[in-house]
Short mmCIF file of C-alpha atoms in Angstrom, two decimals:
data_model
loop_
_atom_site.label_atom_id
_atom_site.label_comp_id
_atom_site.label_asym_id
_atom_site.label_seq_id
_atom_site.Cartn_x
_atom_site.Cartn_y
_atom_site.Cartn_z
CA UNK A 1 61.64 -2.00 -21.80
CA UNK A 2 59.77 -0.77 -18.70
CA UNK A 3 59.21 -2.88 -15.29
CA UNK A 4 55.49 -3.61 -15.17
CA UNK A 5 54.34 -4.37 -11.38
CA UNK A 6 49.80 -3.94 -12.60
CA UNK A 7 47.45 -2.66 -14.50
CA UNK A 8 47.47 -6.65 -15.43
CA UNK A 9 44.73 -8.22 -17.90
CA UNK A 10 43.18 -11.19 -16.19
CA UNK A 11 45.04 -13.39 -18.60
CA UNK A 12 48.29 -11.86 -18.02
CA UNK A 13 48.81 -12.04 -14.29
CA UNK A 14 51.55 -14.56 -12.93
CA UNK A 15 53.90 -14.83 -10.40
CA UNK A 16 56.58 -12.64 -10.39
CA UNK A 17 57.92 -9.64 -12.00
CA UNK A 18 56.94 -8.66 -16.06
CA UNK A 19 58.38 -6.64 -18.58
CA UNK A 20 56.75 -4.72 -21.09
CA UNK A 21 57.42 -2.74 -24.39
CA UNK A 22 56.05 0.33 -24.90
CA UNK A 23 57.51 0.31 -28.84
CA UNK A 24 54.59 -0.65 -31.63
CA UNK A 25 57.01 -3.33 -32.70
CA UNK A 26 56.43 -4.80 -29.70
CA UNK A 27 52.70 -4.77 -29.55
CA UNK A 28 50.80 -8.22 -29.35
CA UNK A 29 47.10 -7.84 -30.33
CA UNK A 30 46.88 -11.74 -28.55
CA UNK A 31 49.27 -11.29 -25.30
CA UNK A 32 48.20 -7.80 -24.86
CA UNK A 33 44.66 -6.71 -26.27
CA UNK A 34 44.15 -2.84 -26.31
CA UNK A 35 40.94 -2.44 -24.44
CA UNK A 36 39.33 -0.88 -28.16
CA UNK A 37 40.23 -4.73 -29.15
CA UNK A 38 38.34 -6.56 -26.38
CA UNK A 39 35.32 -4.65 -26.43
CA UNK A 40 34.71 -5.12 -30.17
CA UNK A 41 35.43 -8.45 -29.94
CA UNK A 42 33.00 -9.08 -27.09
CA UNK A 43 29.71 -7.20 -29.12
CA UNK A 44 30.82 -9.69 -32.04
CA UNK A 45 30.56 -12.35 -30.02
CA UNK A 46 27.31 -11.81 -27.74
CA UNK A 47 24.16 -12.40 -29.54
CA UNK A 48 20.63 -10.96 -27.72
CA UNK A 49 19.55 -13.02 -25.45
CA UNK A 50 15.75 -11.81 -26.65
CA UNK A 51 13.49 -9.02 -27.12
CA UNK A 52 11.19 -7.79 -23.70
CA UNK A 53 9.03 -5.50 -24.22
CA UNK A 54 8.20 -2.56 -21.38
CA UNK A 55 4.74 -1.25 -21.66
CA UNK A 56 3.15 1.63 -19.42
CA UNK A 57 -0.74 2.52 -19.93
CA UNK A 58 -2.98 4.45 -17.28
CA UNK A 59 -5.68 1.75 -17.69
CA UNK A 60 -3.25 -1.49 -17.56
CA UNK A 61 -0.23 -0.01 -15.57
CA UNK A 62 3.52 -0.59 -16.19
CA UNK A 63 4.13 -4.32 -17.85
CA UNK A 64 7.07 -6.29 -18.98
CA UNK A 65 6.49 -9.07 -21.21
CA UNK A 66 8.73 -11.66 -23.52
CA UNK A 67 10.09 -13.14 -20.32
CA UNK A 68 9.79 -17.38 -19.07
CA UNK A 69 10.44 -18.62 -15.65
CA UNK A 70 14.07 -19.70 -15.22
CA UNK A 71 15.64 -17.17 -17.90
CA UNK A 72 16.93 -14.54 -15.13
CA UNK A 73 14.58 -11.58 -15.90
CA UNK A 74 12.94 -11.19 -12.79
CA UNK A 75 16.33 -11.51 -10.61
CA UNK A 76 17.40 -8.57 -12.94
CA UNK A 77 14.60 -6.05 -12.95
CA UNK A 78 13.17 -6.92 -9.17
CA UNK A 79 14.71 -3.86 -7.41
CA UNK A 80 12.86 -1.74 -10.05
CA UNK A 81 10.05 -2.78 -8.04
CA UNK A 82 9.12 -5.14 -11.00
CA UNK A 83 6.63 -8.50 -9.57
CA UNK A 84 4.66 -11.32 -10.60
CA UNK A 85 0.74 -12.18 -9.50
CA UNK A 86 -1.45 -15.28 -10.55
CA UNK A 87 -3.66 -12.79 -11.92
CA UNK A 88 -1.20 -11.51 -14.97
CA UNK A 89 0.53 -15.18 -15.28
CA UNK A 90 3.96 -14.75 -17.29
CA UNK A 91 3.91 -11.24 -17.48
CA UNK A 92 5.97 -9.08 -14.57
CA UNK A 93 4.40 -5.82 -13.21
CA UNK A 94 5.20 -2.68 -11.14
CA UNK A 95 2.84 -2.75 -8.07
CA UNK A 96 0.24 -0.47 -8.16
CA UNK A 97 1.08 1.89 -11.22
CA UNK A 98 -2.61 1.88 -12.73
CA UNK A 99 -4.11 4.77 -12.90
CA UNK A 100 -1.48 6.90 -12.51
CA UNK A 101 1.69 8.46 -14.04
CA UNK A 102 4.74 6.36 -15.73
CA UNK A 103 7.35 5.90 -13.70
CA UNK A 104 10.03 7.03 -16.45
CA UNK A 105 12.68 6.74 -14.19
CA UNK A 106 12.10 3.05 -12.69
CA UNK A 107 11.67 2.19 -16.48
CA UNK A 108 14.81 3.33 -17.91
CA UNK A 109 17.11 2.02 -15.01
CA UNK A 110 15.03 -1.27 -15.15
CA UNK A 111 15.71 -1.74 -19.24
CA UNK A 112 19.28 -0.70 -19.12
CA UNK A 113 19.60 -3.43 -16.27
CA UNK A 114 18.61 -5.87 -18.89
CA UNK A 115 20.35 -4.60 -22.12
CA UNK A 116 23.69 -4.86 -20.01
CA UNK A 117 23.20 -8.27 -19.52
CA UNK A 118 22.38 -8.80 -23.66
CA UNK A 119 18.85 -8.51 -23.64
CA UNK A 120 17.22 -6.34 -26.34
CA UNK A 121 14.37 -3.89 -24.86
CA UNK A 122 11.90 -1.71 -26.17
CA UNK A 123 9.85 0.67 -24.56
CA UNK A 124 6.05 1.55 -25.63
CA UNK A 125 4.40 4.35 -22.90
CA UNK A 126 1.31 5.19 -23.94
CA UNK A 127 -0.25 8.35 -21.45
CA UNK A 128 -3.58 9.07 -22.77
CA UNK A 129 -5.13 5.28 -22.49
CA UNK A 130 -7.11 5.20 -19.45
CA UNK A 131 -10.26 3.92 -17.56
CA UNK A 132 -12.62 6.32 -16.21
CA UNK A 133 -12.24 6.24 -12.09
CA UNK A 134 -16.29 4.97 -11.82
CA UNK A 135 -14.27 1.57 -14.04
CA UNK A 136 -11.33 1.71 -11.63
CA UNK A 137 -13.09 1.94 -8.29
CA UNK A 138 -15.83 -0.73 -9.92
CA UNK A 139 -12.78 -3.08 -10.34
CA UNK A 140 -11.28 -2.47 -7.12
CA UNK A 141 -14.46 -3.42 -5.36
CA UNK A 142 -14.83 -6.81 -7.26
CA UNK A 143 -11.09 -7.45 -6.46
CA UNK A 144 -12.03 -7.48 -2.92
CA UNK A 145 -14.78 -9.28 -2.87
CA UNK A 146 -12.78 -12.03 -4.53
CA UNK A 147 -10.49 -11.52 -1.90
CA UNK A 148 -13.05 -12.15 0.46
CA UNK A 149 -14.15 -15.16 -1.16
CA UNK A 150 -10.76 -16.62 -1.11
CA UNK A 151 -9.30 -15.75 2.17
CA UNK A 152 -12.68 -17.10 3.71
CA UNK A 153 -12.26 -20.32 1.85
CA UNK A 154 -8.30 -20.21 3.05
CA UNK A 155 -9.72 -19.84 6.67
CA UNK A 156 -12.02 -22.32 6.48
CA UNK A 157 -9.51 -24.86 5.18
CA UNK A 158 -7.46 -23.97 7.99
CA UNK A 159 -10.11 -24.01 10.66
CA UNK A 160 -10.65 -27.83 9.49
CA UNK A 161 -7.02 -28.76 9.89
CA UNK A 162 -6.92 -27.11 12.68
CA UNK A 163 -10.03 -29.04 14.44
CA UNK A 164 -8.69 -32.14 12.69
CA UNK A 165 -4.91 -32.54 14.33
CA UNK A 166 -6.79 -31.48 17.51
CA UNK A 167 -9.26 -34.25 17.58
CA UNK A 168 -6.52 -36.66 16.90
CA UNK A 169 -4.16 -35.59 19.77
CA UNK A 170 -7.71 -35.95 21.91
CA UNK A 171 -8.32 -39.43 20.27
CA UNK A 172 -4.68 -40.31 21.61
CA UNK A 173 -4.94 -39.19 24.69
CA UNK A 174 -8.01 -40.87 25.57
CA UNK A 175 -6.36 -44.22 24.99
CA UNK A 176 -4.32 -43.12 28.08
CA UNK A 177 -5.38 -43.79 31.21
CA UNK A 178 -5.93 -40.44 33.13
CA UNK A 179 -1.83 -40.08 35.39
CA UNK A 180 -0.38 -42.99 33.46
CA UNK A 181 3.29 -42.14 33.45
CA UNK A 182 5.47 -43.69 30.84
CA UNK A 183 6.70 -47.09 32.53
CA UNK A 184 10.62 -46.90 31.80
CA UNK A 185 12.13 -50.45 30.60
CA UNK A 186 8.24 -51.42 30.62
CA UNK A 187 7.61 -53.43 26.97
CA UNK A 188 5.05 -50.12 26.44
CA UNK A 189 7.69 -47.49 27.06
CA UNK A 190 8.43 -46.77 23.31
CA UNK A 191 4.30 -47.06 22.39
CA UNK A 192 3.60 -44.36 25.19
CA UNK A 193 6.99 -42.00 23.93
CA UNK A 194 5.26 -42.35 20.73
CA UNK A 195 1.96 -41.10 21.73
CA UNK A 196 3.54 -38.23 24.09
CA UNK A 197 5.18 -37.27 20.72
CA UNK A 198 1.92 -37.35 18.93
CA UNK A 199 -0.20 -35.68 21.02
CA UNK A 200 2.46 -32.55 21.38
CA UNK A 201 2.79 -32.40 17.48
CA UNK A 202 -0.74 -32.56 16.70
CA UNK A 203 -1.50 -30.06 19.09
CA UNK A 204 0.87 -28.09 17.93
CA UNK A 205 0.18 -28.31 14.72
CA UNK A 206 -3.65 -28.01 15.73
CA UNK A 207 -2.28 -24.31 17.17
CA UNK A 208 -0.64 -23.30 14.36
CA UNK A 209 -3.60 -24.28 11.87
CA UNK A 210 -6.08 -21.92 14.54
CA UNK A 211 -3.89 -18.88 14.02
CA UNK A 212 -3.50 -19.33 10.47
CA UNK A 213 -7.79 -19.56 10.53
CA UNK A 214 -7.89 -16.53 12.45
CA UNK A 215 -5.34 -14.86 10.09
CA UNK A 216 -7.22 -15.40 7.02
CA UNK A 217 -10.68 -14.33 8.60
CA UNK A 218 -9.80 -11.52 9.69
CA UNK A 219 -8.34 -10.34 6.43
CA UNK A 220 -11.47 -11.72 4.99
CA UNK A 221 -13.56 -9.50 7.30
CA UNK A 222 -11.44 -6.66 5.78
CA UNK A 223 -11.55 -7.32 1.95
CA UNK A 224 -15.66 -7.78 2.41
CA UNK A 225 -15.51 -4.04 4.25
CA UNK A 226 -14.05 -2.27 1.36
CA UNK A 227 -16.32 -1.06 -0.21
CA UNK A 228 -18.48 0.29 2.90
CA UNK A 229 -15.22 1.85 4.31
CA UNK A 230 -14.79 3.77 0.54
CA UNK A 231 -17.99 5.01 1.14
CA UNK A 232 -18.28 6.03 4.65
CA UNK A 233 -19.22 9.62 3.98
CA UNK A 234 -17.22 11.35 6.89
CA UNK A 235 -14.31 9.82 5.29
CA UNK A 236 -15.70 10.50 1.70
CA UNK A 237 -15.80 14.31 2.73
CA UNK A 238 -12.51 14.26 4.20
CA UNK A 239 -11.07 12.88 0.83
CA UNK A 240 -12.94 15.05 -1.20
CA UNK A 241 -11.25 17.89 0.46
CA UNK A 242 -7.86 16.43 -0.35
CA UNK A 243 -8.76 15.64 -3.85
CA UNK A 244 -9.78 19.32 -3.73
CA UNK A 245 -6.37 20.60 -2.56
CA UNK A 246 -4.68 18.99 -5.36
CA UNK A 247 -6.97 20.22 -8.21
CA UNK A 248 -6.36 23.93 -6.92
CA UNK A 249 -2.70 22.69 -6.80
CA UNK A 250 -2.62 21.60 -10.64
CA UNK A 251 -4.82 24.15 -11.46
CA UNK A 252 -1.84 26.71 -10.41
CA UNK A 253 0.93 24.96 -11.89
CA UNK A 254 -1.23 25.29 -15.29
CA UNK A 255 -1.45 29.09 -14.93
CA UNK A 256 1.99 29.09 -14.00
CA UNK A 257 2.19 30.23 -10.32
CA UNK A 258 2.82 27.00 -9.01
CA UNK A 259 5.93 26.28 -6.90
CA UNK A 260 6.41 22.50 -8.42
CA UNK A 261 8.87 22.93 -11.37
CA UNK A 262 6.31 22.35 -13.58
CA UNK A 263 6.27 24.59 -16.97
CA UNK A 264 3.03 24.83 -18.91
CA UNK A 265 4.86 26.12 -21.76
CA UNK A 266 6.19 22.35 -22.28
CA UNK A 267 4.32 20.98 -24.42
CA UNK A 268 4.88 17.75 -22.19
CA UNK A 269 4.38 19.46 -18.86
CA UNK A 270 1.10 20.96 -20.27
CA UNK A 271 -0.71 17.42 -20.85
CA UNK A 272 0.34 16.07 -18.18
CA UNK A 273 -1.63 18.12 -15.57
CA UNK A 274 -4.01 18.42 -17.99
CA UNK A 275 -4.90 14.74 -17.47
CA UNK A 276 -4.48 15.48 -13.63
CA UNK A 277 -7.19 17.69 -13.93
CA UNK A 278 -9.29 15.85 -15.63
CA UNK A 279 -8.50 12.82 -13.36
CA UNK A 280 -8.98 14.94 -10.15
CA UNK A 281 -12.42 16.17 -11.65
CA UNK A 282 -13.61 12.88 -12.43
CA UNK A 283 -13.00 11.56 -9.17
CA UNK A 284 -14.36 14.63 -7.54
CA UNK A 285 -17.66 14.15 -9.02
CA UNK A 286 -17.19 10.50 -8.21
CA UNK A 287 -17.63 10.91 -4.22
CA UNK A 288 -19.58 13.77 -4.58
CA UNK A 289 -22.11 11.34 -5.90
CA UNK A 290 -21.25 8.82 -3.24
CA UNK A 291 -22.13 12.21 -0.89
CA UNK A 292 -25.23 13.01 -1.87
CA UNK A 293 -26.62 9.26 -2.22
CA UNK A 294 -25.96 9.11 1.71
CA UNK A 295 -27.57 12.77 1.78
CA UNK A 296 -30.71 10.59 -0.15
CA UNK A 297 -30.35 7.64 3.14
CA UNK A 298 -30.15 10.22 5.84
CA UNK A 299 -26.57 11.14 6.27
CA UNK A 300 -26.20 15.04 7.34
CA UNK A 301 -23.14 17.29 5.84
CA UNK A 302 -22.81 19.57 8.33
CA UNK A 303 -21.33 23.07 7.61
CA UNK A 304 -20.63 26.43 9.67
CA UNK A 305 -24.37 27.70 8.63
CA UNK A 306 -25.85 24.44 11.26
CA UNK A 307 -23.83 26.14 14.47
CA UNK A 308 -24.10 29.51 16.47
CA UNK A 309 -21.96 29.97 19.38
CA UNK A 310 -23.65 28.48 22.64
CA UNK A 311 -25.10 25.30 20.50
CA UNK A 312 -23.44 21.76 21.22
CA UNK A 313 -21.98 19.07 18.87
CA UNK A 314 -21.50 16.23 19.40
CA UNK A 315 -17.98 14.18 18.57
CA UNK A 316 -17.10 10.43 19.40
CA UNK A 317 -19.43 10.40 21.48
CA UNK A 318 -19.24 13.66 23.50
CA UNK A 319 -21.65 16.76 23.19
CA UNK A 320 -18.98 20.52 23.05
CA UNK A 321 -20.17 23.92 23.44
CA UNK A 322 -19.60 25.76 20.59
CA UNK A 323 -17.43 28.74 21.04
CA UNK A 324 -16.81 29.54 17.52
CA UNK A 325 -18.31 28.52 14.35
CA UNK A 326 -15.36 28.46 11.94
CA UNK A 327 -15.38 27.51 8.03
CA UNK A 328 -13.97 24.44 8.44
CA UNK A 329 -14.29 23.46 11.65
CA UNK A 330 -15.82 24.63 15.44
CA UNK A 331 -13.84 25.89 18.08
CA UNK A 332 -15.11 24.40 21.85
CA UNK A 333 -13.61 23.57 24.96
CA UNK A 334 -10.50 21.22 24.86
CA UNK A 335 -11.40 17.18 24.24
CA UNK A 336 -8.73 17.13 27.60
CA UNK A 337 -12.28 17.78 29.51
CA UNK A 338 -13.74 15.09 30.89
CA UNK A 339 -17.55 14.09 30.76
CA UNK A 340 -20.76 13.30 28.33
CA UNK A 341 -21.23 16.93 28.06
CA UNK A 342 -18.14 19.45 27.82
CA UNK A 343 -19.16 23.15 28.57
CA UNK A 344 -17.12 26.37 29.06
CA UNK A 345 -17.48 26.46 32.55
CA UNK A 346 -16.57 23.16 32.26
CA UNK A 347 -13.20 24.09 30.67
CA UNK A 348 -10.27 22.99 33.65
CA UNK A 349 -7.56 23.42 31.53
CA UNK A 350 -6.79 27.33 31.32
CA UNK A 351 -8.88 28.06 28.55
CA UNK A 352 -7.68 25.70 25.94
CA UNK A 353 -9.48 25.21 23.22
CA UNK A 354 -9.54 22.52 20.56
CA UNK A 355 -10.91 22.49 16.12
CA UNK A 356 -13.48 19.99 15.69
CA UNK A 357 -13.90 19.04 11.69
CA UNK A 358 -17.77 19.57 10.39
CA UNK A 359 -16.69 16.17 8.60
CA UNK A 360 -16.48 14.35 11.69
CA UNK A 361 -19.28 15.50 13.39
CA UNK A 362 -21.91 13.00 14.41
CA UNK A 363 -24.73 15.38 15.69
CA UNK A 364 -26.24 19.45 16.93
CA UNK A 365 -28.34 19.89 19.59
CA UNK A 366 -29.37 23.74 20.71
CA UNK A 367 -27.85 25.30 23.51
CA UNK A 368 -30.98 26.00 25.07
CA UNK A 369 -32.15 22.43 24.91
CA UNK A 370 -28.81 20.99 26.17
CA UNK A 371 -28.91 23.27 29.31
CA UNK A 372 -32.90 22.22 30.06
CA UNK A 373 -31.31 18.71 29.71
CA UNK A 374 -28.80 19.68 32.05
CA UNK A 375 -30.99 20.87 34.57
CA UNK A 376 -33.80 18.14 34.70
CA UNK A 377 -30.56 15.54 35.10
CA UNK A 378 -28.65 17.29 37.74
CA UNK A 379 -32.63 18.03 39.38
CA UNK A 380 -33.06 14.13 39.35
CA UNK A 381 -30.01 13.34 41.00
CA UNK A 382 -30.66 15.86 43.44
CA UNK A 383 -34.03 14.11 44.54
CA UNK A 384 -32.44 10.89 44.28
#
């Protein structure tokens, strides 16, 4: 016999001081289970609670389904980033996993979450299903134009409710005479404490109602710009070069001189960024549409060939000397310099110099031109 003082089951523990045996005549499957003992009796007696189902598509995203409200799913597989939306109603989603990659990881922790608890899980990821970007973009437009539509209607409500508790603190108050103080021990003192109250909630509420209104419209005013801020084409060029970037990016990791881990002897590795390519070429040719449509209605792409040192451009609003014409960008006097117009001479800042982007340029006007302009303006304020 040996003094025991832990290592005590749960159904064990008392007060005071046990002995056990460590002979196998002395074992007692019922006072002291082996561990072996417990588990198999605890798989014999827990039955699945169900079967959910994980799916992951490009085109529909990463979806869990075979789950009701109540049954503890969604408290289980929420810090995978799992959620619910009124547009997918009892089905639970990862935000924003269209179109792209499955999260393998977030998958697999999320399903053995659930299969400790006893449910039953399979898992169905399907790569190659996808919508073409022109689809995706096409949805993401309509999304936000039913955004629009409902976060107007939202601030309309509001803007009613709002006008509505204010008009009936007014309609109070005007039953008031104008300085009428509340007449204490008066037979009107509790009427006019309940008016006083009244008027402050309704205005209140009134207040609250106005910023909720102003809430709503303004994210109304930005769902019904989405679209024309996709397309604005100095911010179309500036993703194109991105997009770009990571197509020369995938492009090495497919001939192998990429620095990203990726192996394009894998089988798995190789189709991957194959679809990355062929996703990044889709939606290159996708904007470059968008480009030359605003090409069609006007819109200039400016490039190093447009510039010659001594011409001007003009940025937010200020016209730059050019002092180099780079590939990417123009080199002028630092944006520090004050002024409509921004010369060398003009430069106070010991020869600084600053990059403009050709993507954000608004406009090119000849250096000869600029200085005649110059001239005739400093001329005219002379003879003024």
């Amino acid at each position: 016999m040996a003094r025991q003082d832990g290592d005590q089951a749960p159904e064990q523990r008392f007060a005071g001081t046990w002995w056990g045996c460590s002979a196998p005549a002395c074992w007692n499957a019922v006072l002291e289970p082996t561990r072996e003992l417990l588990a198999e009796l605890e798989a014999q007696g827990r039955k699945p609670k169900g079967t959910i189902t994980i799916t992951h598509t490009r085109a529909d995203g990463t979806l869990l389904e075979g789950s009701r409200k109540g049954d503890g799913v969604f408290e289980i597989v929420r810090p995978h980033r799992f959620w619910f939306g009124r547009s997918l109603p009892g089905v639970l989603f990862i935000r924003n996993s269209r179109d792209k990659q499955a999260d393998r990881w977030t998958i697999r922790r999320a399903a053995e979450a659930l299969r400790a608890v006893g449910w039953s899980v399979e898992i169905d990821v399907d790569e190659d299903s996808r919508r073409s970007f022109a689809q995706a973009e096409q949805d993401r437009v309509e999304r936000a134009e039913e955004r629009a539509e409902r976060f107007g209607e939202y601030a309309g409500n509001a803007a009613a409710r709002s006008e509505a508790h204010r008009g009936e603190a007014r309609r109070i108050a005007q039953g008031i005479p104008f300085g009428q103080p509340i007449l204490v021990g008066h037979h009107s003192q509790r009427r006019a404490e309940r008016d006083q109250e009244r008027i402050d909630s309704n205005m209140r509420e009134g207040i609250a109602e106005g910023e909720k209104a102003e809430h709503y419209a303004s994210r109304a005013a930005a769902a019904g710009s989405y679209e024309a801020f996709r397309n604005n084409p100095g911010r179309t060029l500036r993703r194109i070069e991105k997009l770009e970037a990571d197509l020369r990016r995938v492009q090495r990791n497919l001939d192998g001189t990429g620095t990203q881990g990726w192996n394009p002897h894998n089988p798995d590795h190789a189709a991957e960024l194959n679809r990355q390519k062929q996703e990044l070429q889709e939606e290159v040719g996708y904007w470059r549409h968008v480009i030359a449509k605003a090409e069609a209605d006007g819109f200039k792409v400016w490039s190093r060939d447009d510039f010659a040192k001594g011409d001007f451009a003009r940025w937010r609003g200020t016209w730059y000397e050019v002092l180099r014409a780079n590939a990417k960008s123009l080199t002028v006097p630092h944006i520090h310099n004050m002024g409509p117009v921004v010369t060398k001479e003009d430069n106070k800042h010991n020869g600084w110099t600053y990059t403009l982007p050709y993507n954000e340029l608004a406009g090119r006007m000849g250096g000869e031109e600029m200085r005649e302009k110059l001239a005739a303006a400093k001329a005219e304020d002379g003879s003024g």
